[in-house]
PDB file of C-alpha atoms in Angstrom:
ATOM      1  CA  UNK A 115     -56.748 -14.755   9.189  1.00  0.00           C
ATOM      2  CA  UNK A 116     -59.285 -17.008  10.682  1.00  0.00           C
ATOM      3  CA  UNK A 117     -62.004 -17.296  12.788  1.00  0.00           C
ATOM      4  CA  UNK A 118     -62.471 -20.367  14.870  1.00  0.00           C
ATOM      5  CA  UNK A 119     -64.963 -20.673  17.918  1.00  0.00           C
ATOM      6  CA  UNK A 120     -62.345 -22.280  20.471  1.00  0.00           C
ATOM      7  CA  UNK A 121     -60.625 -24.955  18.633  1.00  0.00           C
ATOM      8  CA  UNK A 122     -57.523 -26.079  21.283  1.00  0.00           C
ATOM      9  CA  UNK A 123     -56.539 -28.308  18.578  1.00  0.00           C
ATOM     10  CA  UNK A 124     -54.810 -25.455  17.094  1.00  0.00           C
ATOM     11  CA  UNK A 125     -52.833 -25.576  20.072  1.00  0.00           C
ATOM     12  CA  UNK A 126     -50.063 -27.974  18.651  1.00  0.00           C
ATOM     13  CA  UNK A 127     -45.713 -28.114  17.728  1.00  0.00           C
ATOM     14  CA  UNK A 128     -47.017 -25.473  15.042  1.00  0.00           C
ATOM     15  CA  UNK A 129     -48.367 -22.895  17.113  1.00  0.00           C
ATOM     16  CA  UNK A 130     -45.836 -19.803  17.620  1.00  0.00           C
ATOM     17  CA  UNK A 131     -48.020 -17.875  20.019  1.00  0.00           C
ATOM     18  CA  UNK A 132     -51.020 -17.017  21.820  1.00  0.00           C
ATOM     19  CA  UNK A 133     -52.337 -13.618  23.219  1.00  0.00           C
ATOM     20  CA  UNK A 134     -55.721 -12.007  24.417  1.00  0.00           C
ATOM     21  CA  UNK A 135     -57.530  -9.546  21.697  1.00  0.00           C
ATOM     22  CA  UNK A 136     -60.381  -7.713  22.749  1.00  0.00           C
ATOM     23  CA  UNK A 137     -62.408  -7.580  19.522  1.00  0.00           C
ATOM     24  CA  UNK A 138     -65.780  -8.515  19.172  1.00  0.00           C
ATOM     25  CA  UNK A 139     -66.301 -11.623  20.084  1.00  0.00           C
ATOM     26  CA  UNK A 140     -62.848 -13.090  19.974  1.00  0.00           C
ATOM     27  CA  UNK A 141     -60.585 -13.660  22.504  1.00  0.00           C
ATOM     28  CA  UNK A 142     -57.291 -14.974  21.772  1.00  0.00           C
ATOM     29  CA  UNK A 143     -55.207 -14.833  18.529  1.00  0.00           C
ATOM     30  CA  UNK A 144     -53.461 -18.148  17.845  1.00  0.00           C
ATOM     31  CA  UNK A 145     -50.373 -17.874  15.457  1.00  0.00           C
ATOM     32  CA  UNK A 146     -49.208 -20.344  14.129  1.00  0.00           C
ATOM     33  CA  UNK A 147     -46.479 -21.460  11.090  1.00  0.00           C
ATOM     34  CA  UNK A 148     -49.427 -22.241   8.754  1.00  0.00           C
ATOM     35  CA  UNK A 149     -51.202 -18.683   9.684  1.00  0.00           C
ATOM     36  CA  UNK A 150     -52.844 -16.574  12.003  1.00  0.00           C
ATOM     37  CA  UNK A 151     -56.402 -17.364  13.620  1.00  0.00           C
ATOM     38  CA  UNK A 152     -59.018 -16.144  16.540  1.00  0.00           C
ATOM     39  CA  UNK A 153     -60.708 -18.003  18.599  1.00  0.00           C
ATOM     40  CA  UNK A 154     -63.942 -17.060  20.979  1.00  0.00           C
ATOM     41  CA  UNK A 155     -62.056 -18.617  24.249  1.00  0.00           C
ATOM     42  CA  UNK A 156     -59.657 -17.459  26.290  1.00  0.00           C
ATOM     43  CA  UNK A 157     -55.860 -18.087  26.154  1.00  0.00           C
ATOM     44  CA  UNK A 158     -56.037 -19.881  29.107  1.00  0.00           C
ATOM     45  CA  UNK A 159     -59.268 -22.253  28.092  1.00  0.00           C
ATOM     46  CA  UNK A 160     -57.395 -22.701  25.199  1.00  0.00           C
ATOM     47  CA  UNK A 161     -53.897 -24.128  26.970  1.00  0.00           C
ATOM     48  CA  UNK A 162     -56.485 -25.815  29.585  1.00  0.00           C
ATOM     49  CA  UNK A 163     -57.720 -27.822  25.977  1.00  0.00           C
ATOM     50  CA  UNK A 164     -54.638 -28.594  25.065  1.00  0.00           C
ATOM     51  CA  UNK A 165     -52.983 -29.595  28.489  1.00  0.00           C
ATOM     52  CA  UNK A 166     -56.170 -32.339  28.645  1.00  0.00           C
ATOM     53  CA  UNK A 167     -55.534 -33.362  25.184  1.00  0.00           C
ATOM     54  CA  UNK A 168     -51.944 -35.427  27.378  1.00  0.00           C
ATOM     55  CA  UNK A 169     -54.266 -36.442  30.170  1.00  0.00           C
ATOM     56  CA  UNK A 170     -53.059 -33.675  32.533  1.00  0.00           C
ATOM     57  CA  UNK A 171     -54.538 -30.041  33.503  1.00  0.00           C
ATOM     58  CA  UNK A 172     -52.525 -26.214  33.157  1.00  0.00           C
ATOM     59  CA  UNK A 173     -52.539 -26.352  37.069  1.00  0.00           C
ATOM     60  CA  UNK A 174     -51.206 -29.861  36.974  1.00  0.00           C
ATOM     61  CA  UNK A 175     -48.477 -29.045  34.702  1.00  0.00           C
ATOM     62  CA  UNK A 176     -47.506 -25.644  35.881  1.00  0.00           C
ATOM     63  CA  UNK A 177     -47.559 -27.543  39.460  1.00  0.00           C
ATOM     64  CA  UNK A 178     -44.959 -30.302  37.850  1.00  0.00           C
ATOM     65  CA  UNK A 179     -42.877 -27.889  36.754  1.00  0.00           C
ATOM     66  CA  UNK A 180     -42.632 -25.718  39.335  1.00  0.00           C
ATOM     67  CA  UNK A 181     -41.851 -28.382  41.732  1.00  0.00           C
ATOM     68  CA  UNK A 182     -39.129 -30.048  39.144  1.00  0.00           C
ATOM     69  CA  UNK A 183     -37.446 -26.972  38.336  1.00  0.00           C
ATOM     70  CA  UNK A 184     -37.867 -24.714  41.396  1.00  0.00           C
ATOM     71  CA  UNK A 185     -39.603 -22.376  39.627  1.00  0.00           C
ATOM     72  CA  UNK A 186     -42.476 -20.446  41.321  1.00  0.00           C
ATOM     73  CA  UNK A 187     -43.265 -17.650  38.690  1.00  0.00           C
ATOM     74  CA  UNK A 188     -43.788 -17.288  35.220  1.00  0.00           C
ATOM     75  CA  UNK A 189     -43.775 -21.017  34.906  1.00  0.00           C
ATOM     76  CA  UNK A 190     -42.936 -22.789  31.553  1.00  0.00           C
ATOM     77  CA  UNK A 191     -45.715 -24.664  30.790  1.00  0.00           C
ATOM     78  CA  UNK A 192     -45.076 -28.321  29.573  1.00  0.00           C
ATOM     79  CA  UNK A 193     -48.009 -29.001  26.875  1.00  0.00           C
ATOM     80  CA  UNK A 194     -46.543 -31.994  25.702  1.00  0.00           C
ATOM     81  CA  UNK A 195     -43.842 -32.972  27.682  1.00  0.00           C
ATOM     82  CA  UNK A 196     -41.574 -34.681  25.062  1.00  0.00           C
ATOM     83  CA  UNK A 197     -42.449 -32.363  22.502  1.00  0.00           C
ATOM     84  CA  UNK A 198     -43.464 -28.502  22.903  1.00  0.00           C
ATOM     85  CA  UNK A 199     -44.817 -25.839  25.569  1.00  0.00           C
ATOM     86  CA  UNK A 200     -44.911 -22.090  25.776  1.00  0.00           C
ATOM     87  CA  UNK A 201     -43.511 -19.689  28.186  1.00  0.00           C
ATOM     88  CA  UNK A 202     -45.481 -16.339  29.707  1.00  0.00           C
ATOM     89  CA  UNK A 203     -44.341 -13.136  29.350  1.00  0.00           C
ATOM     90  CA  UNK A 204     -46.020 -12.054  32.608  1.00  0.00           C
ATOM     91  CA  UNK A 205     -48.080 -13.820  35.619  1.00  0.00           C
ATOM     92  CA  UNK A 206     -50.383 -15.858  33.421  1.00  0.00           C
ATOM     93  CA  UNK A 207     -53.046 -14.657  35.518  1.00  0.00           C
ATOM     94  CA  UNK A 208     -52.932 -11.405  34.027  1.00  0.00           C
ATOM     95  CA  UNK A 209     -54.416 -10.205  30.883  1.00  0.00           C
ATOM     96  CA  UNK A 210     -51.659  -8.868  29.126  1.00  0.00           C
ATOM     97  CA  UNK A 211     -49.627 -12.180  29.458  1.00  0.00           C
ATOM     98  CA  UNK A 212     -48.935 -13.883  25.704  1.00  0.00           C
ATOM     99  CA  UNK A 213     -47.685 -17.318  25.734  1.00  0.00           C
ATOM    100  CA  UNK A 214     -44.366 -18.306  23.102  1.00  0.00           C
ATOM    101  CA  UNK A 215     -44.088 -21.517  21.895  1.00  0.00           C
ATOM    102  CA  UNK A 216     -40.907 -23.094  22.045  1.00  0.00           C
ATOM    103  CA  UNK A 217     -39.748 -22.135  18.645  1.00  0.00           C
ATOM    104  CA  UNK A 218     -36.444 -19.996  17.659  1.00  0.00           C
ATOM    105  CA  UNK A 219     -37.261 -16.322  18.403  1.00  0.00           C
ATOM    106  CA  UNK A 220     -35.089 -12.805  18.292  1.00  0.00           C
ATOM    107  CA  UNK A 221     -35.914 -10.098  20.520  1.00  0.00           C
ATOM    108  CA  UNK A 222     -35.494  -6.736  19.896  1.00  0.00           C
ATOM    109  CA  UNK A 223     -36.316  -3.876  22.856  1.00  0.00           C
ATOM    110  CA  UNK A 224     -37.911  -0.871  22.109  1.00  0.00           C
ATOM    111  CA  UNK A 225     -38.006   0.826  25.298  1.00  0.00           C
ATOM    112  CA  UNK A 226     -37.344  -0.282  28.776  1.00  0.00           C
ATOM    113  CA  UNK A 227     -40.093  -3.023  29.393  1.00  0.00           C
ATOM    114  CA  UNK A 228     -40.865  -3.383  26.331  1.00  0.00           C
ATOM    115  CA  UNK A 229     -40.157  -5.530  23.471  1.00  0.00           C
ATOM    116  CA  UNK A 230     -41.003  -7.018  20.162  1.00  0.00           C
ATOM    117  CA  UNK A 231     -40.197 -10.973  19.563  1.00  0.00           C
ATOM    118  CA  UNK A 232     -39.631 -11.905  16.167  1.00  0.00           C
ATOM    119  CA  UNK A 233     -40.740 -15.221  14.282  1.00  0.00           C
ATOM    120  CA  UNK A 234     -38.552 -16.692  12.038  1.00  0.00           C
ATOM    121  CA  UNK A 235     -42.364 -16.945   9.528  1.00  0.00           C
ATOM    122  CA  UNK A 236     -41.341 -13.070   9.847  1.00  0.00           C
ATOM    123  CA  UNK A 237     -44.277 -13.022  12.016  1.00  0.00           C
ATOM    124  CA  UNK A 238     -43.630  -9.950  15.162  1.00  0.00           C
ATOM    125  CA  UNK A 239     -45.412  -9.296  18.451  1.00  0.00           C
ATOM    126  CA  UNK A 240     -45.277  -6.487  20.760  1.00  0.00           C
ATOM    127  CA  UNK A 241     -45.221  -7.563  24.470  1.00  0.00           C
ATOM    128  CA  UNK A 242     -44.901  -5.570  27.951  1.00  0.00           C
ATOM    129  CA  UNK A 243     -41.771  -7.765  28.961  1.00  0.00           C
ATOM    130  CA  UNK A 244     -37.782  -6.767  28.810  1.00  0.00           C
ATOM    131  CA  UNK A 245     -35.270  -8.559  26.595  1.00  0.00           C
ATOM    132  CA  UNK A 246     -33.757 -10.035  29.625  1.00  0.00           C
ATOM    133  CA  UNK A 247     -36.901 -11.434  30.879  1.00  0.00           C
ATOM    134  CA  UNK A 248     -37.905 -12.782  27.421  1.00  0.00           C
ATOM    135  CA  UNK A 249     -34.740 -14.585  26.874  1.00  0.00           C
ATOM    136  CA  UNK A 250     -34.485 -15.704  30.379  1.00  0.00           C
ATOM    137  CA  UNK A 251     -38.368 -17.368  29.924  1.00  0.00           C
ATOM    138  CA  UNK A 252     -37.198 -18.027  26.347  1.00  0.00           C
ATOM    139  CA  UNK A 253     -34.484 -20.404  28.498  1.00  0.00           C
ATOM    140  CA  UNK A 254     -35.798 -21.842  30.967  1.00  0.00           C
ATOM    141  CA  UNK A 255     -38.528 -23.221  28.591  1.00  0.00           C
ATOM    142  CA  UNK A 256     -35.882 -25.448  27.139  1.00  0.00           C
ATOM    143  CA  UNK A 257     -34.343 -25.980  30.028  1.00  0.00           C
ATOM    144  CA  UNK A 258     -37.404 -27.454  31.298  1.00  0.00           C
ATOM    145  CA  UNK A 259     -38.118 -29.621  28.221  1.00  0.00           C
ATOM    146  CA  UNK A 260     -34.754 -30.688  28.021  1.00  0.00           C
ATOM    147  CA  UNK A 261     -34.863 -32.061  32.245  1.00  0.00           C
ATOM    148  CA  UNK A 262     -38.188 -33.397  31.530  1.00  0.00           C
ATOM    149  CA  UNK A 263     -36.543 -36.069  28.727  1.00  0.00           C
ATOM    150  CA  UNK A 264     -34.050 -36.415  30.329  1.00  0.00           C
ATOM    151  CA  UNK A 265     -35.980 -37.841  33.674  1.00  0.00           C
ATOM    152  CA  UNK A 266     -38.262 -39.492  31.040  1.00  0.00           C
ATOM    153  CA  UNK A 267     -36.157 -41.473  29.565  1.00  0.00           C
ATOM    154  CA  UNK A 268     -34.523 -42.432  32.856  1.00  0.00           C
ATOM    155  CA  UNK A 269     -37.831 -44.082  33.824  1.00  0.00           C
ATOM    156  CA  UNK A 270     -37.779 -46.302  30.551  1.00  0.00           C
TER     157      UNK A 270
END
């Protein structure tokens, strides 16, 4: 476990997940396949870091997407087009929202609402979302990747 002050570089094809602690002075745990580490910004300064980092913004991305794929909530977000993005468990407005990274995940539900996604680094989280919903985010974050090369490489 480490500290970092806000590093979005962290932010990356290695990162498994993010979600908002409310310890001291950190903010947001970052876990990744390398280890676990908290920053002092927010999930969503964090994803704003990393969206800039491909020339674009979270707004501009979510906008993309929801205009590509019809989407309009709980929008995959597109980091790196070509490469990796995360999906929300809830309205990424709200606090309780943790972002997964598009990496292979299993779901178990505890209770209705409620489920735990496991890591394949044997990593868990807790989150307030149902399997379905998880799955179906889980989904349509591929889905969205996948459409995205494919109109990609059309342009080429």
């Amino acid at each position: 476990m480490k500290k970092i002050k806000g590093n979005s570089e962290l932010i990356n094809p290695e990162t498994l997940m993010l979600e908002s602690v409310f310890t001291g002075k950190e903010k947001t745990r970052i876990v990744t396949t390398h280890g676990i580490y908290f920053s002092e910004e927010s999930t969503l300064h964090l994803l704003e870091g990393a969206c800039n980092r491909y020339a674009s913004t979270l707004e501009g991305r979510l906008k993309a997407i929801k205009k590509l794929m019809n989407y309009s909530v709980k929008t995959p977000l597109l980091i790196e087009p070509n490469l990796f993005g995360a999906f929300p468990t809830m309205s990424y407005r709200h606090l309780e929202c943790v972002w997964i990274f598009n990496h292979p995940i299993h779901v178990e539900e505890v209770t209705k609402g409620k489920s735990i996604i496991h890591f394949p680094n044997g990593h868990s989280v807790f989150v307030n979302a149902s399997k379905h919903v998880l799955l179906k985010q889980h989904q349509r974050l591929h889905t969205s990747l996948n459409i995205y090369g494919i109109h990609h490489h059309r342009k080429k």
